[in-house]
Amino acid sequence: MTKTLVIAEKPSVAQDIVRALTPVAGKFEKHEDHFENDRYVVTSAVGHLVEIQAPEQFDVKRGKWSFAHLPVIPPYFDLKPVDKTKTRLNAVVKQAKRKDVTDLINACDAGREGELIFRLIEQYAGGAKPLGKPVKRLWLQSMTPQAIRDGFDALRTEQQMAGLASAARSRSEADWLVGINGTRAMTAFNSRDGGFFLTTVGRVQTPTLSLVVEREEKIRKFISRDYWEIHATFGAQAGEYPAKWFDPKWKKSEDVEARADRVWSAAEAQSIANAVRGKQATVTEESKPTTQASPLLFDLTSLQREANGKFGFSAKTTLALAQSLYERHKALTYPRTDSRALPEDYLPVAKQTFEMLADSGMRHLAPHALTALNNNYVRPSKRIFDNSKVSDHFAIIPTLQAPSGLSEAEQKLYDLVVRRFMAVFFPSAEYTVTTRISTVAPHSFKTEGKVLVKPGWLAIYGKEAADEVEGGKDGDKGQNLVPVKPGEMVNTLAVDPKGLKTKPPARYSEATLLGAMESAGKQIDDDELREAMQEKGLGTPATRAAIIEGLLTEKYMLREGREIIPTAKAFQLMTLLRGLEVEELCRADLTGEWEFKLSQMEKGLLSREAFMQQIAAMTERMVKKAKEYDRDTIPGDYATLESPCPNCGGVVKENYRRFACVGKAGAEGCGFSFGKSPAGRTFETAEANALLATKKIGPLEGFRSKAGWPFTSEIVIKYDDEAHNYKLEFDFGDDKKGEESGEIVEFEDASLGACPICGSEVHEHGSNFVCSKAVPTAAQPTPSCTFKSGKIILQQPVEREQMTKLLETGKTDLLDKFVSMRTRRAFKAHLAWDKEAGKVNFEFAPSKFPPRPGAAAKSIAAKAGKTAASVKKAAKPAAAKKAPASKTAAAKAPRKAAAGKAPSAALAAVIGAEPVARPEAVKKMWEYIKAHNLQDPKDKRTIVADDKLRAVFGKDSAGMFELAGILGNHLGGEG
C-alpha cells in the first residue's frame, strides 16, 4: 500500500495535523521521529534544516578575506545541512526516500519561508537527481482541527505554488550574494590597515539601518528656534473658554516649521497680546457632525507597532506571542501576514467568531460581542471582506477556539486582536466638532471643541477611548465649549504670549521603525495609503522583527527605553557606503523595489532569471567600487574632539579610520593618533573624548580577536618611550597590580550592600566589586577580607543593580550573556553567593528536561567553563554515593578535614595564633606580604622580609616556592 508523506515545519504542527486527521484517516502510530497510519506518514522539520552555499570551486578561499577572491557569483548553489539539526534532516530524508511513499505534502508554514524550507529539504533528499515524487501544498490560515481538515480537502498543486517557490529561492540567493559579497568586501576594505574589522551588510538590514542613521543625522544637525504662541481666555455670559491666536491668511511655505499659530519674535507676540488685552471680541462659530471609523484589522506589522506603542513589546516578542497564540493555543489565525482584510466568503465564520466570544465567559469582551450580534453589526463590508486585498494570508483575527491558560503577555496580545476584530464591525464613532473664531480686530483666535455624541466602536475600548479620539490629547481640542449667544460680544479676560522652542524629529521607536520599513522610508500615516505602499517595503512582515534584532545584536543600534539609537559603528558604515557610492545598500526605496519584484515573481509577473541577473549586477558593482577606491580617506561629516591631544595639547579630529592630532592653531600635528575601531569595536565620540581626558576607559564590550572571538577589555593610552608619543593599549583589568602596590583606595561610589563574608560595605573598584576591607584603605591599611567579584564574568556584564540584588538576596536575576570559555556557547545562569566555597558561583535554572543519569554534574561544569570549576568539586560528593557495596567502610566514610595546627610564636606574630592548616597559613602569609608590599619589584617571585618575616624565614628573603616548606616547620602540635 502506498502512502503520502506530510512534512510540517515544526513538531508541534505535525502533532496538530495528526490529531486533526485521526477522526477521518484512522489512528496514527507514534515512532521516534514520525507518525504513521495506513494512508499518511507525518514528520516535521525544526525550521530550516538545509541552507545554501557556493560550490567549493566558486567559494571564497578560507583564511583572510580579501578582494582577490571577490565577487563570488556562483552559477548555481549547493546545499549543506544546518549543523544543529542534521539528525532531524536525516530522519525526514529517510521517510522521503521510502519506496512506499509515493507523494509528498508540504505542510510547512503558509508563506515564502515555509515554501523554501520544504523545497530545500526535497532537493537535498533527491541528491544529484530530483526526488521525482508529486508534491501538493497544505495551506493553513488557522490551526484548529477543522481548519486543518478543510486544508487537506483543498490542497494546492505544484503549479499553483511555482511563483512562490521561485520568489523564495530568489530571496534566499539574493540575500546570500549581497550579504556574503558585501560583508567580505567591506570587511576587506576596513581591515586594510591590519587587524580584523568585521563589517556586516545585508540586502535589507543595511537600508533599514540607513533610515535610523538618517533620522539621527537630522536630530544632530537640528538647530532649535524660539517661537511664540499667544493664548487667551475669553469670558461669555455662560462662562469662560480658551483660545489661541492664528493668522487666517497663512499659507504653507518652504519653512517646514512655520505654522498659522506661530510668531517668530517676542516683540510681535507681546504686541498682539497688548493689542487685544481687555478688549471685546466678536464670535463666529461653525458646528458640524463628523465620524471616525475604527482602524483596519491587524496584519503582523500593524500588530507589532500597536503592541510596541501600548505595551512596549519588541517586534520579536510580539511575533513570538502571536505565533504561540496561533500554534499552541489555536486562538489566532496565521500571524505572518501582510493583509488587513478577510476573504469575501468569510462572513459566516466572522459571525461564528462573535458567537464564540459572546459565550466565552470573557467578561471584558463578551458583552461587546453580544451587542454586535443583537444589533446585526456583522454584515458584508468591502472595508473588511475584500478578496483583492487578501494575498496568501488574510488579516489576524481570533479563531473559533476560546483560549485558556494564557500568560499575561499572551492575554494582552489576544485582547488587542479581539478588540480590533470586534471594532471593525461596530459603527463609526460620531462627534460634533465646533470651530469658534473670536476676533479682536485685526486679530483672530481659534477654539476647537470636539464632543463625542455616539461612541460606536470606541465603546469596546472603554477608558482607553480618550486615547483613540483623534486630537483628544491636544489640549484645546477635546473640551466641551460653553455656549455663546448669536451676536454676543465676549471679553478678553487674559492673554499671554507663551515662549516655546521647535523640536527635532523624534527618534525611531520599534513601532515607528516598523512603519518606516513597511513604506520603504516614506512617511505615511494613512492606513489605506500605507497598504498600497507595503509591497515595496523593506523585508516582509515575517522578517522585519529579525532584521531589527540582527542590527541590535551586531551593535549597529541600541535600545534606550523605547528609542532606537544608531551607534558610531552604524555612522561609520554609512560614511563608507556613501563614500564608495554604493547607494543600493543605503537607499530604502531601492531595496523596497527589490521586495516589490519578489512579490511580482510570486504572482508569476516576473521571471526568476531576470531578478537574479539584477542582483548579480548590483553585487559586482558593489565589490568593484570597494576594490577600486584609491583615496586615503572617505569623505564624511566628522567630529572634532573636545579633549586635547595628550602629547602636545593640540586639537584631535576624526577621519574615516582614526582620531588624529592636527596640532594647535598654526602648527602641524604631533603624530598622535589612535584607531577608531580597535579589534572591530568602534568608539562613540563621547568614549573617545573620555579616553583622552582620563587616559583610560572601560571595561568595554564588543571587541573581537583576530580569530573572531568576542572579548571585553579596558582601553588605556600610555606613553611609549621609543616613539616619544602616546599609544592605545588593551588593559584586561588586572587589579592585583594596584593591590600589590599597597596604594590606599578611596571609594567615591555609594555602597552596593553588605559583604557576605564580613558585613562591611561592598563597592566598585577597577574591574571588580570588592569588600571595603579587601583593599588597603585609610581606615584599614591591611586588608582583612577576601570578597571580590568581577564586573564582567565570561563576557556577561554584571550591573550594579544585579550585585546589589546578590548581596541582598543571595543571587542575581537570571543573566543570559555568559559565554563558556570551553565551548564558546552562550548560556544562562544566576550568580549566587556560595557560602561553602566562599565566593560567587553560578546557579543554573532548573532544566525543562530531566537529565540523563549521571549527566548533571558533567553538563553544569562544562557550561560554566573554567570560572565555575568549583561546581565540579561540589558535584563529587554526590558521585561518591554510587561507590560499589564491596568498597570498605573506610572508603565510604567522608574524608577527614585537614586538622589545624598551632603556629610558632614567630609565625603567630604574622598570621595570628589560631590553629591553622598549612594551605590556610600560606594564604594568610600572602595576604600579609601583599598588604605590606614585600614582593621584590624586579622579581615578584622573591619576598623581601621585614622584621616579622625575618624571624619566620631565618634570612632576609625567600622565594615564593619556599613558603609552604618554611611554614610547615612553624606549624607545631595539633591544634
Short mmCIF file of C-alpha atoms in Angstrom, two decimals, residues 166-395:
data_model
loop_
_atom_site.label_atom_id
_atom_site.label_comp_id
_atom_site.label_asym_id
_atom_site.label_seq_id
_atom_site.Cartn_x
_atom_site.Cartn_y
_atom_site.Cartn_z
CA SER A 166 10.76 30.98 -7.30
CA ALA A 167 10.46 34.05 -5.06
CA ALA A 168 11.55 32.02 -2.02
CA ARG A 169 14.70 30.72 -3.74
CA SER A 170 15.47 34.11 -5.26
CA ARG A 171 15.15 35.88 -1.90
CA SER A 172 17.49 33.34 -0.30
CA GLU A 173 20.10 33.54 -3.09
CA ALA A 174 19.90 37.35 -3.33
CA ASP A 175 20.48 37.69 0.41
CA TRP A 176 23.44 35.31 0.15
CA LEU A 177 25.01 37.18 -2.79
CA VAL A 178 24.62 40.65 -1.29
CA GLY A 179 25.31 39.59 2.30
CA ILE A 180 28.39 37.43 1.63
CA ASN A 181 29.98 39.68 -1.00
CA GLY A 182 29.04 42.93 0.73
CA THR A 183 30.22 41.81 4.16
CA ARG A 184 33.50 40.42 2.86
CA ALA A 185 34.19 43.43 0.61
CA MET A 186 33.51 45.97 3.38
CA THR A 187 35.44 43.89 5.92
CA ALA A 188 38.38 43.66 3.49
CA PHE A 189 38.24 47.43 2.96
CA ASN A 190 38.11 48.18 6.70
CA SER A 191 40.87 45.66 7.52
CA ARG A 192 43.41 47.05 5.01
CA ASP A 193 45.49 48.61 7.78
CA GLY A 194 45.72 45.33 9.68
CA GLY A 195 43.52 43.61 12.23
CA PHE A 196 40.10 42.18 11.51
CA PHE A 197 37.20 44.64 11.42
CA LEU A 198 34.07 42.61 10.72
CA THR A 199 31.64 44.87 8.81
CA THR A 200 28.34 43.12 8.15
CA VAL A 201 25.97 44.37 5.47
CA GLY A 202 22.75 42.92 4.10
CA ARG A 203 20.22 43.46 1.32
CA VAL A 204 17.54 44.53 3.82
CA GLN A 205 19.34 45.17 7.11
CA THR A 206 21.61 47.92 5.78
CA PRO A 207 18.88 50.10 4.17
CA THR A 208 16.91 49.69 7.42
CA LEU A 209 19.95 50.93 9.35
CA SER A 210 20.22 53.79 6.87
CA LEU A 211 16.74 55.00 7.92
CA VAL A 212 17.83 55.13 11.58
CA VAL A 213 21.14 56.88 10.81
CA GLU A 214 19.49 59.48 8.56
CA ARG A 215 16.98 60.29 11.29
CA GLU A 216 19.78 60.66 13.87
CA GLU A 217 21.71 62.93 11.48
CA LYS A 218 18.67 65.20 11.21
CA ILE A 219 18.39 65.30 15.00
CA ARG A 220 22.10 66.15 15.42
CA LYS A 221 22.00 68.89 12.78
CA PHE A 222 18.74 70.36 14.06
CA ILE A 223 19.02 73.92 15.33
CA SER A 224 16.18 74.77 17.67
CA ARG A 225 14.39 78.08 17.06
CA ASP A 226 12.40 80.17 19.52
CA TYR A 227 8.78 80.88 18.66
CA TRP A 228 5.75 82.20 20.49
CA GLU A 229 2.08 81.28 20.72
CA ILE A 230 -0.48 83.70 22.12
CA HIS A 231 -3.02 82.01 24.41
CA ALA A 232 -6.15 83.85 25.53
CA THR A 233 -9.14 83.27 27.80
CA PHE A 234 -12.47 84.79 26.77
CA GLY A 235 -15.48 85.35 29.04
CA ALA A 236 -19.03 84.85 27.72
CA GLN A 237 -22.28 85.10 29.70
CA ALA A 238 -22.31 81.30 30.08
CA GLY A 239 -18.68 81.06 31.27
CA GLU A 240 -15.06 81.08 30.08
CA TYR A 241 -13.31 79.30 27.19
CA PRO A 242 -9.68 79.14 25.96
CA ALA A 243 -8.43 80.19 22.52
CA LYS A 244 -5.19 80.50 20.58
CA TRP A 245 -4.13 83.24 18.15
CA PHE A 246 -3.72 82.30 14.49
CA ASP A 247 -3.21 84.03 11.17
CA PRO A 248 -6.19 83.25 8.88
CA LYS A 249 -4.17 84.32 5.78
CA TRP A 250 -1.26 81.93 6.50
CA LYS A 251 -0.16 79.60 3.68
CA LYS A 252 2.42 76.81 3.65
CA SER A 253 5.92 77.92 2.69
CA GLU A 254 9.38 76.41 2.34
CA ASP A 255 9.85 76.88 6.09
CA VAL A 256 8.73 73.47 7.36
CA GLU A 257 8.48 74.75 10.93
CA ALA A 258 6.13 77.64 10.12
CA ARG A 259 2.55 77.32 11.40
CA ALA A 260 -0.53 79.53 11.35
CA ASP A 261 -0.37 79.90 15.15
CA ARG A 262 3.37 80.70 15.50
CA VAL A 263 5.14 84.06 15.57
CA TRP A 264 8.91 84.30 15.49
CA SER A 265 9.67 87.23 17.80
CA ALA A 266 8.82 88.02 21.40
CA ALA A 267 8.12 91.66 20.44
CA GLU A 268 5.47 90.64 17.88
CA ALA A 269 3.84 88.24 20.34
CA GLN A 270 3.79 90.90 23.06
CA SER A 271 2.39 93.45 20.59
CA ILE A 272 -0.55 91.14 19.71
CA ALA A 273 -1.20 90.45 23.40
CA ASN A 274 -1.16 94.18 24.23
CA ALA A 275 -3.43 94.99 21.30
CA VAL A 276 -6.24 92.67 22.46
CA ARG A 277 -5.89 92.67 26.25
CA GLY A 278 -9.08 93.85 28.00
CA LYS A 279 -10.99 94.36 24.74
CA GLN A 280 -14.19 92.76 23.50
CA ALA A 281 -14.33 90.22 20.72
CA THR A 282 -16.93 89.21 18.15
CA VAL A 283 -17.62 85.50 17.82
CA THR A 284 -18.40 83.30 14.82
CA GLU A 285 -18.66 79.56 15.00
CA GLU A 286 -19.38 76.56 12.86
CA SER A 287 -20.51 73.18 14.16
CA LYS A 288 -20.63 70.09 12.02
CA PRO A 289 -21.01 66.39 12.66
CA THR A 290 -18.05 64.14 11.89
CA THR A 291 -17.35 60.43 12.14
CA GLN A 292 -14.29 58.32 12.86
CA ALA A 293 -14.20 54.71 11.64
CA SER A 294 -12.26 52.08 13.55
CA PRO A 295 -8.76 51.20 12.32
CA LEU A 296 -8.46 48.28 9.88
CA LEU A 297 -7.87 44.71 11.04
CA PHE A 298 -4.31 43.82 12.03
CA ASP A 299 -1.59 42.48 9.79
CA LEU A 300 1.63 41.49 11.54
CA THR A 301 3.41 44.84 11.16
CA SER A 302 0.45 46.92 12.45
CA LEU A 303 0.05 44.46 15.36
CA GLN A 304 3.75 44.80 16.20
CA ARG A 305 3.50 48.58 16.04
CA GLU A 306 0.41 48.70 18.25
CA ALA A 307 1.87 46.27 20.83
CA ASN A 308 5.11 48.27 20.93
CA GLY A 309 3.23 51.53 21.44
CA LYS A 310 0.78 50.17 24.05
CA PHE A 311 2.84 47.61 25.96
CA GLY A 312 6.46 48.26 24.93
CA PHE A 313 6.73 44.76 23.37
CA SER A 314 9.57 44.43 20.85
CA ALA A 315 8.64 43.26 17.34
CA LYS A 316 10.37 39.96 18.11
CA THR A 317 8.32 39.48 21.30
CA THR A 318 5.03 40.28 19.56
CA LEU A 319 5.77 37.80 16.77
CA ALA A 320 6.67 35.09 19.31
CA LEU A 321 3.45 35.73 21.28
CA ALA A 322 1.30 35.75 18.13
CA GLN A 323 2.98 32.54 16.92
CA SER A 324 2.26 30.89 20.28
CA LEU A 325 -1.40 32.02 20.17
CA TYR A 326 -1.65 30.57 16.64
CA GLU A 327 0.32 27.39 17.03
CA ARG A 328 0.00 26.35 20.67
CA HIS A 329 -3.32 27.83 21.77
CA LYS A 330 -5.06 27.76 18.34
CA ALA A 331 -6.59 31.10 19.37
CA LEU A 332 -5.42 33.34 16.48
CA THR A 333 -5.15 32.86 12.73
CA TYR A 334 -1.78 32.75 10.93
CA PRO A 335 0.22 35.78 12.16
CA ARG A 336 2.91 36.25 9.48
CA THR A 337 0.56 38.10 7.16
CA ASP A 338 0.69 41.39 5.27
CA SER A 339 -3.08 41.54 4.67
CA ARG A 340 -5.61 43.63 6.63
CA ALA A 341 -8.76 42.20 5.03
CA LEU A 342 -10.74 38.93 5.11
CA PRO A 343 -11.90 36.76 2.19
CA GLU A 344 -15.35 37.63 0.89
CA ASP A 345 -16.74 34.21 1.84
CA TYR A 346 -15.64 34.61 5.47
CA LEU A 347 -18.79 36.35 6.77
CA PRO A 348 -20.30 33.16 8.31
CA VAL A 349 -17.00 32.45 10.11
CA ALA A 350 -16.93 36.03 11.43
CA LYS A 351 -20.46 35.55 12.84
CA GLN A 352 -19.46 32.27 14.45
CA THR A 353 -16.43 34.02 15.99
CA PHE A 354 -18.70 36.65 17.55
CA GLU A 355 -20.94 33.84 18.90
CA MET A 356 -17.89 32.16 20.43
CA LEU A 357 -16.80 35.43 22.05
CA ALA A 358 -20.33 36.11 23.37
CA ASP A 359 -20.44 32.66 25.03
CA SER A 360 -16.78 32.57 26.10
CA GLY A 361 -17.16 33.87 29.63
CA MET A 362 -14.51 36.54 28.93
CA ARG A 363 -16.41 39.25 30.81
CA HIS A 364 -14.43 42.15 29.39
CA LEU A 365 -15.13 41.05 25.79
CA ALA A 366 -18.37 39.03 25.77
CA PRO A 367 -20.84 41.97 26.24
CA HIS A 368 -19.48 43.76 23.14
CA ALA A 369 -19.76 40.55 21.07
CA LEU A 370 -23.38 40.20 22.24
CA THR A 371 -24.10 43.84 21.28
CA ALA A 372 -22.77 43.19 17.76
CA LEU A 373 -24.92 40.07 17.33
CA ASN A 374 -28.10 41.67 18.74
CA ASN A 375 -27.71 44.73 16.50
CA ASN A 376 -26.73 42.81 13.35
CA TYR A 377 -23.36 44.60 13.07
CA VAL A 378 -21.70 41.59 11.39
CA ARG A 379 -22.60 42.15 7.76
CA PRO A 380 -20.78 42.46 4.41
CA SER A 381 -18.41 45.41 4.01
CA LYS A 382 -15.77 45.94 1.32
CA ARG A 383 -13.61 47.55 4.01
CA ILE A 384 -13.43 44.18 5.83
CA PHE A 385 -14.16 41.48 3.22
CA ASP A 386 -12.16 42.03 0.03
CA ASN A 387 -10.52 39.23 -1.96
CA SER A 388 -8.37 41.72 -3.89
CA LYS A 389 -6.65 42.71 -0.62
CA VAL A 390 -6.03 39.14 0.57
CA SER A 391 -2.67 37.73 -0.54
CA ASP A 392 -1.53 34.31 0.64
CA HIS A 393 -2.97 35.09 4.05
CA PHE A 394 -5.76 37.19 5.49
CA ALA A 395 -5.79 39.55 8.48
#
